[in-house]
Coordinates of C-alpha atoms and ligand atoms in Angstrom, one line a residue:
X11 CA 33.8 17.3 -39.8
X12 CA 37.5 16.6 -40.5
X13 CA 38.6 14.0 -42.9
X14 CA 40.8 11.3 -41.3
X15 CA 43.5 9.3 -43.0
X16 CA 44.7 6.0 -41.5
X17 CA 47.8 4.1 -42.6
X18 CA 48.8 0.7 -41.2
X19 CA 45.8 -1.6 -40.6
X20 CA 47.3 -4.5 -38.7
X21 CA 46.5 -6.0 -35.2
X22 CA 46.2 -2.5 -33.7
X23 CA 45.4 -0.2 -36.7
X24 CA 42.4 -2.1 -38.0
X25 CA 40.2 -1.9 -34.9
X26 CA 41.4 1.7 -34.2
X27 CA 40.3 2.7 -37.8
X28 CA 37.0 1.0 -37.2
X29 CA 36.2 3.2 -34.2
X30 CA 36.9 6.3 -36.3
X31 CA 34.6 5.2 -39.2
X32 CA 31.9 4.3 -36.6
X33 CA 32.4 7.8 -35.1
X34 CA 31.2 9.1 -38.5
X35 CA 34.5 10.5 -39.6
X36 CA 35.1 10.2 -43.4
X37 CA 38.1 7.9 -43.3
X38 CA 40.7 7.3 -46.0
X39 CA 42.7 4.0 -45.6
X40 CA 46.0 2.5 -46.8
X41 CA 48.0 -0.5 -45.6
X42 CA 50.8 -2.5 -47.3
X43 CA 48.8 -5.7 -46.5
X44 CA 45.7 -4.2 -48.2
X45 CA 42.6 -2.6 -46.7
X46 CA 40.3 -5.1 -44.9
X47 CA 36.9 -5.5 -46.6
X48 CA 35.3 -5.0 -43.1
X49 CA 36.5 -1.4 -43.0
X50 CA 35.3 -0.5 -46.5
X51 CA 31.9 -2.2 -45.8
X52 CA 31.5 0.2 -42.9
X53 CA 32.1 3.2 -45.1
X54 CA 35.9 3.7 -45.1
X55 CA 37.6 4.6 -48.5
X56 CA 40.6 2.5 -49.7
X57 CA 43.4 4.6 -51.2
X58 CA 46.2 3.4 -53.5
X59 CA 49.1 5.1 -51.8
X60 CA 50.0 7.1 -48.6
X61 CA 50.2 10.2 -50.9
X62 CA 46.6 9.6 -51.9
X63 CA 45.6 9.4 -48.2
X64 CA 47.3 12.7 -47.5
X65 CA 45.6 14.4 -50.5
X66 CA 42.2 13.7 -48.9
X67 CA 42.7 13.9 -45.1
X68 CA 43.0 16.8 -42.7
X69 CA 44.5 14.5 -40.0
X70 CA 46.7 11.5 -41.0
X71 CA 47.2 8.7 -38.5
X72 CA 50.0 6.2 -38.7
X73 CA 50.0 2.8 -37.0
X74 CA 53.1 1.0 -38.4
X75 CA 55.6 -1.5 -37.0
X76 CA 58.9 0.4 -36.7
X77 CA 60.8 3.6 -37.3
X78 CA 62.0 2.8 -40.9
X79 CA 58.3 2.0 -41.8
X80 CA 57.2 5.4 -40.6
X81 CA 60.1 7.1 -42.4
X82 CA 59.2 5.3 -45.6
X83 CA 55.4 6.1 -45.4
X84 CA 56.2 9.7 -44.7
X85 CA 59.0 10.5 -47.1
X86 CA 59.4 7.8 -49.8
X87 CA 58.1 8.2 -53.3
X88 CA 54.2 8.4 -53.2
X89 CA 54.6 9.0 -49.4
X90 CA 52.5 11.3 -47.2
X91 CA 54.8 14.3 -47.6
X92 CA 54.1 14.3 -51.4
X93 CA 50.4 14.5 -50.8
X94 CA 50.3 17.3 -48.2
X95 CA 48.9 20.6 -49.3
X96 CA 51.4 23.2 -50.5
X97 CA 49.0 25.9 -49.5
X98 CA 50.1 27.0 -46.0
X99 CA 46.5 28.2 -45.3
X100 CA 45.5 24.5 -44.9
X101 CA 47.8 23.0 -42.2
X102 CA 47.3 19.3 -41.8
X103 CA 48.2 17.1 -38.8
X104 CA 50.2 13.9 -38.8
X105 CA 49.6 11.7 -35.7
X106 CA 52.1 8.8 -35.4
X107 CA 50.6 6.3 -33.0
X108 CA 53.2 3.6 -33.8
X109 CA 55.9 2.9 -31.2
X110 CA 59.1 4.3 -32.7
X111 CA 62.4 6.1 -31.8
X112 CA 62.0 9.4 -30.0
X113 CA 65.2 10.5 -31.6
X114 CA 64.0 10.0 -35.2
X115 CA 60.6 11.4 -34.2
X116 CA 62.3 14.8 -33.5
X117 CA 63.7 14.7 -37.1
X118 CA 60.2 13.9 -38.5
X119 CA 58.7 16.8 -36.5
X120 CA 61.2 19.2 -38.0
X121 CA 60.7 18.0 -41.6
X122 CA 56.9 18.1 -41.4
X123 CA 57.0 21.5 -39.7
X124 CA 59.2 22.8 -42.5
X125 CA 56.5 21.8 -45.0
X126 CA 54.0 23.9 -43.0
X127 CA 52.2 21.1 -41.2
X128 CA 51.9 19.8 -37.7
X129 CA 53.1 16.5 -36.2
X130 CA 52.1 14.7 -33.0
X131 CA 53.4 11.5 -31.6
X132 CA 50.7 9.5 -29.7
X133 CA 51.9 5.9 -29.0
X134 CA 49.6 3.6 -27.1
X135 CA 49.5 0.9 -24.4
X136 CA 46.7 -1.6 -23.8
X137 CA 47.4 -4.1 -26.6
X138 CA 45.0 -5.6 -29.1
X139 CA 42.2 -5.8 -26.4
X140 CA 42.5 -2.1 -25.7
X141 CA 42.4 -1.4 -29.5
X142 CA 39.3 -3.6 -29.9
X143 CA 37.5 -2.0 -26.9
X144 CA 38.7 1.6 -27.5
X145 CA 40.2 1.6 -24.1
X146 CA 43.8 2.4 -25.1
X147 CA 46.1 4.5 -23.0
X148 CA 47.5 7.2 -25.3
X149 CA 50.6 9.2 -24.5
X150 CA 50.7 12.4 -26.5
X151 CA 53.6 14.7 -27.6
X152 CA 52.1 17.8 -29.3
X153 CA 51.8 21.5 -29.0
X154 CA 48.9 22.7 -26.8
X155 CA 46.9 23.8 -29.9
X156 CA 47.4 20.5 -31.8
X157 CA 46.5 18.5 -28.7
X158 CA 43.2 20.5 -28.4
X159 CA 42.4 19.6 -32.0
X160 CA 43.2 15.9 -31.9
X161 CA 41.9 15.0 -28.4
X162 CA 38.3 14.3 -29.6
X163 CA 39.6 12.0 -32.3
X164 CA 41.9 10.1 -29.9
X165 CA 39.0 9.7 -27.4
X166 CA 37.3 7.5 -30.0
X167 CA 40.2 5.0 -29.6
X168 CA 41.3 5.4 -26.0
X169 CA 40.2 6.0 -22.5
X170 CA 43.2 7.5 -20.8
X171 CA 44.7 10.3 -22.9
X172 CA 47.6 12.3 -21.4
X173 CA 49.3 15.3 -23.0
X174 CA 52.9 14.6 -21.9
X175 CA 54.5 17.6 -23.5
X176 CA 56.1 18.8 -26.8
X177 CA 56.3 16.6 -29.9
X178 CA 58.6 13.6 -29.2
X179 CA 57.7 13.2 -25.5
X180 CA 54.9 10.7 -26.2
X181 CA 57.5 8.3 -27.5
X182 CA 59.8 8.8 -24.5
X183 CA 56.8 8.0 -22.2
X184 CA 56.1 4.9 -24.3
X185 CA 59.8 3.7 -24.0
X186 CA 59.4 4.0 -20.2
X187 CA 56.2 1.9 -20.4
X188 CA 58.0 -0.8 -22.3
X189 CA 60.9 -0.9 -19.8
X190 CA 58.4 -1.5 -17.0
X191 CA 56.4 -4.1 -19.0
X192 CA 59.5 -6.1 -20.1
X193 CA 61.1 -6.2 -16.6
X194 CA 57.8 -7.2 -15.1
X195 CA 57.4 -10.0 -17.6
X196 CA 60.9 -11.2 -16.8
X197 CA 60.1 -11.1 -13.1
X198 CA 56.9 -13.0 -13.4
X199 CA 58.5 -15.6 -15.6
X200 CA 61.4 -16.1 -13.1
X201 CA 59.0 -16.4 -10.2
X202 CA 56.8 -19.0 -11.9
X203 CA 59.8 -21.1 -12.9
X204 CA 61.1 -20.8 -9.3
X205 CA 57.8 -21.9 -7.6
X206 CA 57.1 -24.6 -10.1
X207 CA 60.6 -26.2 -9.6
X208 CA 60.2 -25.9 -5.8
X209 CA 57.0 -28.0 -6.1
X210 CA 54.3 -25.4 -5.6
X211 CA 51.4 -25.1 -8.0
X212 CA 52.0 -22.0 -10.1
X213 CA 48.3 -21.5 -10.6
X214 CA 47.7 -21.3 -6.8
X215 CA 50.8 -19.0 -6.4
X216 CA 49.5 -16.7 -9.1
X217 CA 46.1 -16.5 -7.6
X218 CA 47.5 -15.8 -4.1
X219 CA 49.9 -13.1 -5.4
X220 CA 47.1 -11.3 -7.3
X221 CA 45.6 -10.4 -4.0
X222 CA 48.9 -8.9 -2.6
X223 CA 51.6 -6.3 -3.3
X224 CA 53.1 -8.2 -6.3
X225 CA 49.8 -8.0 -8.2
X226 CA 49.9 -6.7 -11.7
X227 CA 48.1 -7.0 -15.0
X228 CA 51.2 -8.8 -16.3
X229 CA 51.0 -11.4 -13.5
X230 CA 47.3 -11.8 -14.3
X231 CA 47.3 -12.0 -18.1
X232 CA 50.8 -13.0 -19.1
X233 CA 51.3 -15.2 -15.9
X234 CA 48.3 -17.2 -17.1
X235 CA 49.8 -17.5 -20.6
X236 CA 53.1 -18.7 -19.2
X237 CA 51.5 -21.4 -17.0
X238 CA 49.3 -22.6 -19.9
X239 CA 52.1 -22.2 -22.5
X240 CA 49.8 -20.3 -24.8
X241 CA 51.9 -17.9 -26.8
X242 CA 49.6 -16.7 -29.6
X243 CA 50.2 -12.9 -29.8
X244 CA 49.1 -10.5 -28.3
X245 CA 52.2 -8.5 -28.4
X246 CA 55.0 -10.2 -30.3
X247 CA 58.6 -10.7 -29.0
X248 CA 60.0 -9.0 -32.1
X249 CA 58.0 -5.8 -31.4
X250 CA 59.0 -5.9 -27.7
X251 CA 62.7 -6.3 -28.7
X252 CA 62.3 -3.4 -31.1
X253 CA 60.9 -1.2 -28.2
X254 CA 63.7 -2.2 -25.8
X255 CA 66.2 -1.4 -28.6
X256 CA 64.6 2.1 -28.8
X257 CA 65.0 2.6 -25.0
X258 CA 68.6 1.3 -25.1
X259 CA 69.5 3.6 -28.0
X260 CA 68.1 6.6 -26.2
X261 CA 69.9 5.6 -23.0
X262 CA 73.2 5.5 -25.0
X263 CA 72.5 9.0 -26.3
X264 CA 71.7 10.3 -22.8
X265 CA 74.5 8.4 -21.1
X266 CA 72.1 6.5 -18.8
X267 CA 72.6 2.9 -17.8
X268 CA 69.6 0.6 -18.1
X269 CA 71.0 -2.7 -16.7
X270 CA 67.6 -4.5 -16.3
X271 CA 66.5 -3.5 -19.8
X272 CA 69.8 -4.8 -21.3
X273 CA 69.4 -8.1 -19.5
X274 CA 65.8 -8.6 -20.6
X275 CA 66.7 -7.7 -24.2
X276 CA 69.4 -10.4 -24.0
X277 CA 66.9 -13.0 -22.7
X278 CA 64.5 -12.1 -25.6
X279 CA 67.4 -12.6 -28.1
X280 CA 68.0 -16.1 -26.6
X281 CA 64.3 -16.8 -26.8
X282 CA 64.2 -15.9 -30.5
X283 CA 67.3 -18.1 -31.1
X284 CA 65.6 -21.1 -29.4
X285 CA 62.0 -20.4 -30.4
X286 CA 60.2 -17.9 -32.6
X287 CA 60.1 -14.0 -32.7
X288 CA 56.4 -14.1 -33.6
X289 CA 55.4 -15.6 -30.3
X290 CA 53.7 -13.5 -27.6
X291 CA 56.3 -11.8 -25.4
X292 CA 55.2 -14.0 -22.4
X293 CA 57.3 -16.8 -24.2
X294 CA 60.3 -15.3 -22.3
X295 CA 59.4 -18.0 -19.8
X296 CA 60.7 -20.6 -22.2
X297 CA 64.3 -19.4 -22.0
X298 CA 64.1 -19.3 -18.2
X299 CA 62.7 -22.8 -18.2
X300 CA 65.8 -23.9 -20.3
X301 CA 68.2 -22.3 -17.8
X302 CA 66.4 -24.1 -15.0
X303 CA 66.0 -27.4 -16.9
X304 CA 62.4 -27.3 -15.8
X305 CA 59.0 -26.7 -17.5
X306 CA 56.4 -24.7 -15.5
X307 CA 53.5 -27.0 -14.8
X308 CA 50.3 -26.6 -12.9
X309 CA 50.3 -30.0 -11.2
X310 CA 52.1 -30.3 -7.9
X311 CA 55.3 -32.3 -7.9
X312 CA 57.0 -32.6 -4.4
X313 CA 60.7 -32.1 -4.7
X314 CA 61.7 -32.3 -1.1
X315 CA 61.6 -35.8 0.4
X316 CA 60.4 -36.0 4.1
Ligands
NAD604 P1 51.1 -5.3 -37.3 O1 52.4 -5.8 -37.8 O2 50.0 -6.2 -36.9 O3 50.5 -4.1 -38.3 C1 51.3 -3.2 -39.0 C2 50.5 -2.8 -40.2 O4 51.3 -1.9 -40.9 C3 50.3 -4.0 -41.2 O5 49.0 -4.0 -41.6 C4 51.3 -3.7 -42.4 O6 50.7 -4.1 -43.6 C5 51.3 -2.2 -42.3 N1 52.6 -1.7 -42.9 C6 53.9 -2.0 -42.6 N2 54.7 -1.4 -43.3 C7 54.0 -0.5 -44.1 C8 54.3 0.4 -45.1 N3 55.6 0.6 -45.5 N4 53.3 1.0 -45.7 C9 52.0 0.8 -45.4 N5 51.6 -0.1 -44.5 C10 52.6 -0.8 -43.8 O7 51.6 -4.4 -36.0 P2 50.7 -4.0 -34.7 O8 50.7 -5.0 -33.7 O9 49.4 -3.4 -35.2 O10 51.6 -2.8 -34.2 C11 51.7 -1.5 -34.8 C12 52.4 -0.6 -33.8 O11 51.7 -0.5 -32.6 C13 53.9 -1.0 -33.5 O12 54.7 0.1 -33.5 C14 53.7 -1.7 -32.1 O13 55.0 -1.7 -31.4 C15 52.7 -0.8 -31.5 N6 51.9 -1.5 -30.4 C16 51.4 -2.8 -30.6 C17 50.7 -3.4 -29.6 C18 50.1 -4.8 -29.7 O14 49.7 -5.3 -28.7 N7 50.2 -5.4 -30.9 C19 50.4 -2.7 -28.4 C20 50.9 -1.4 -28.3 C21 51.6 -0.8 -29.3

């Protein structure tokens, strides 16, 4: 059985690592915030540095916030690259499951390949609930051979696992996911502010729309959070802004215009200026409420006099 390394044990990484330990893989763990006792109690081994993880593991998984974090964990002093075997007979595989830049991912692939090792990008969708329940959607950029090797390990953390193409393409797919999610969040927030100010009960409207063509998981889950004003993350505004920044940077490189993405990014910035970047991304409704000078509420308030 292969030894697994897992670096980055936050909202997503902790439950994902738990599934690997419970799948009986010897698992070597590191996180800047420390290794949770729950994981060592289950049999995981805490390591002092990313380098120490790489010295033990055949497959090293990263679940870190952003591109600079991945770069640091891979290439800084005591990083993963320093712990990889120098013997080319023992190729190791790095799987980056964080959401980061597809452009920088291509650099990381080249650098790791030059050291004689393999690299796959496998970002996820499905949030903290998907991580807890091992039902994540995983979008994989890898060679055919590497995909074949890592698929059984990914299946312990996710339900829908798609090999998109060569290394780097998983991150491109994830950027597309984040564009759709952000624009849908914005649309749901606009619609709820609109109906509430018009005097309709947003709870009833949400319920009705969930049975029709406008139905979505975002209307269901985030629509409820917007109506109830419960913004505990979930998926934080700062992470969603980071992801839209990734999409916009790639679009600049490609010469593609993403007007809806740029607008939604701007609304998130306004939301952070007025509220808090650590709130759930459904808090985008707060900035639309300010623009409308109206707070979404579930009780009906008639606005048109007979
Ligand atoms: P998080 O902030 O909860 O966890 C990140 C972990 O990485 C923390 O434990 C932190 O200590 C560790 N870390 C940061 N820098 C480090 C370093 N230099 N060395 C070692 N450890 C370091 O973030 P999260 O919500 O778990 O998200 C992780 C990734 O997954 C992000 O790229 C995010 O965009 C993506 N993602 C998150 C969600 C979600 O719902 N939270 C959903 C899909 C994808």
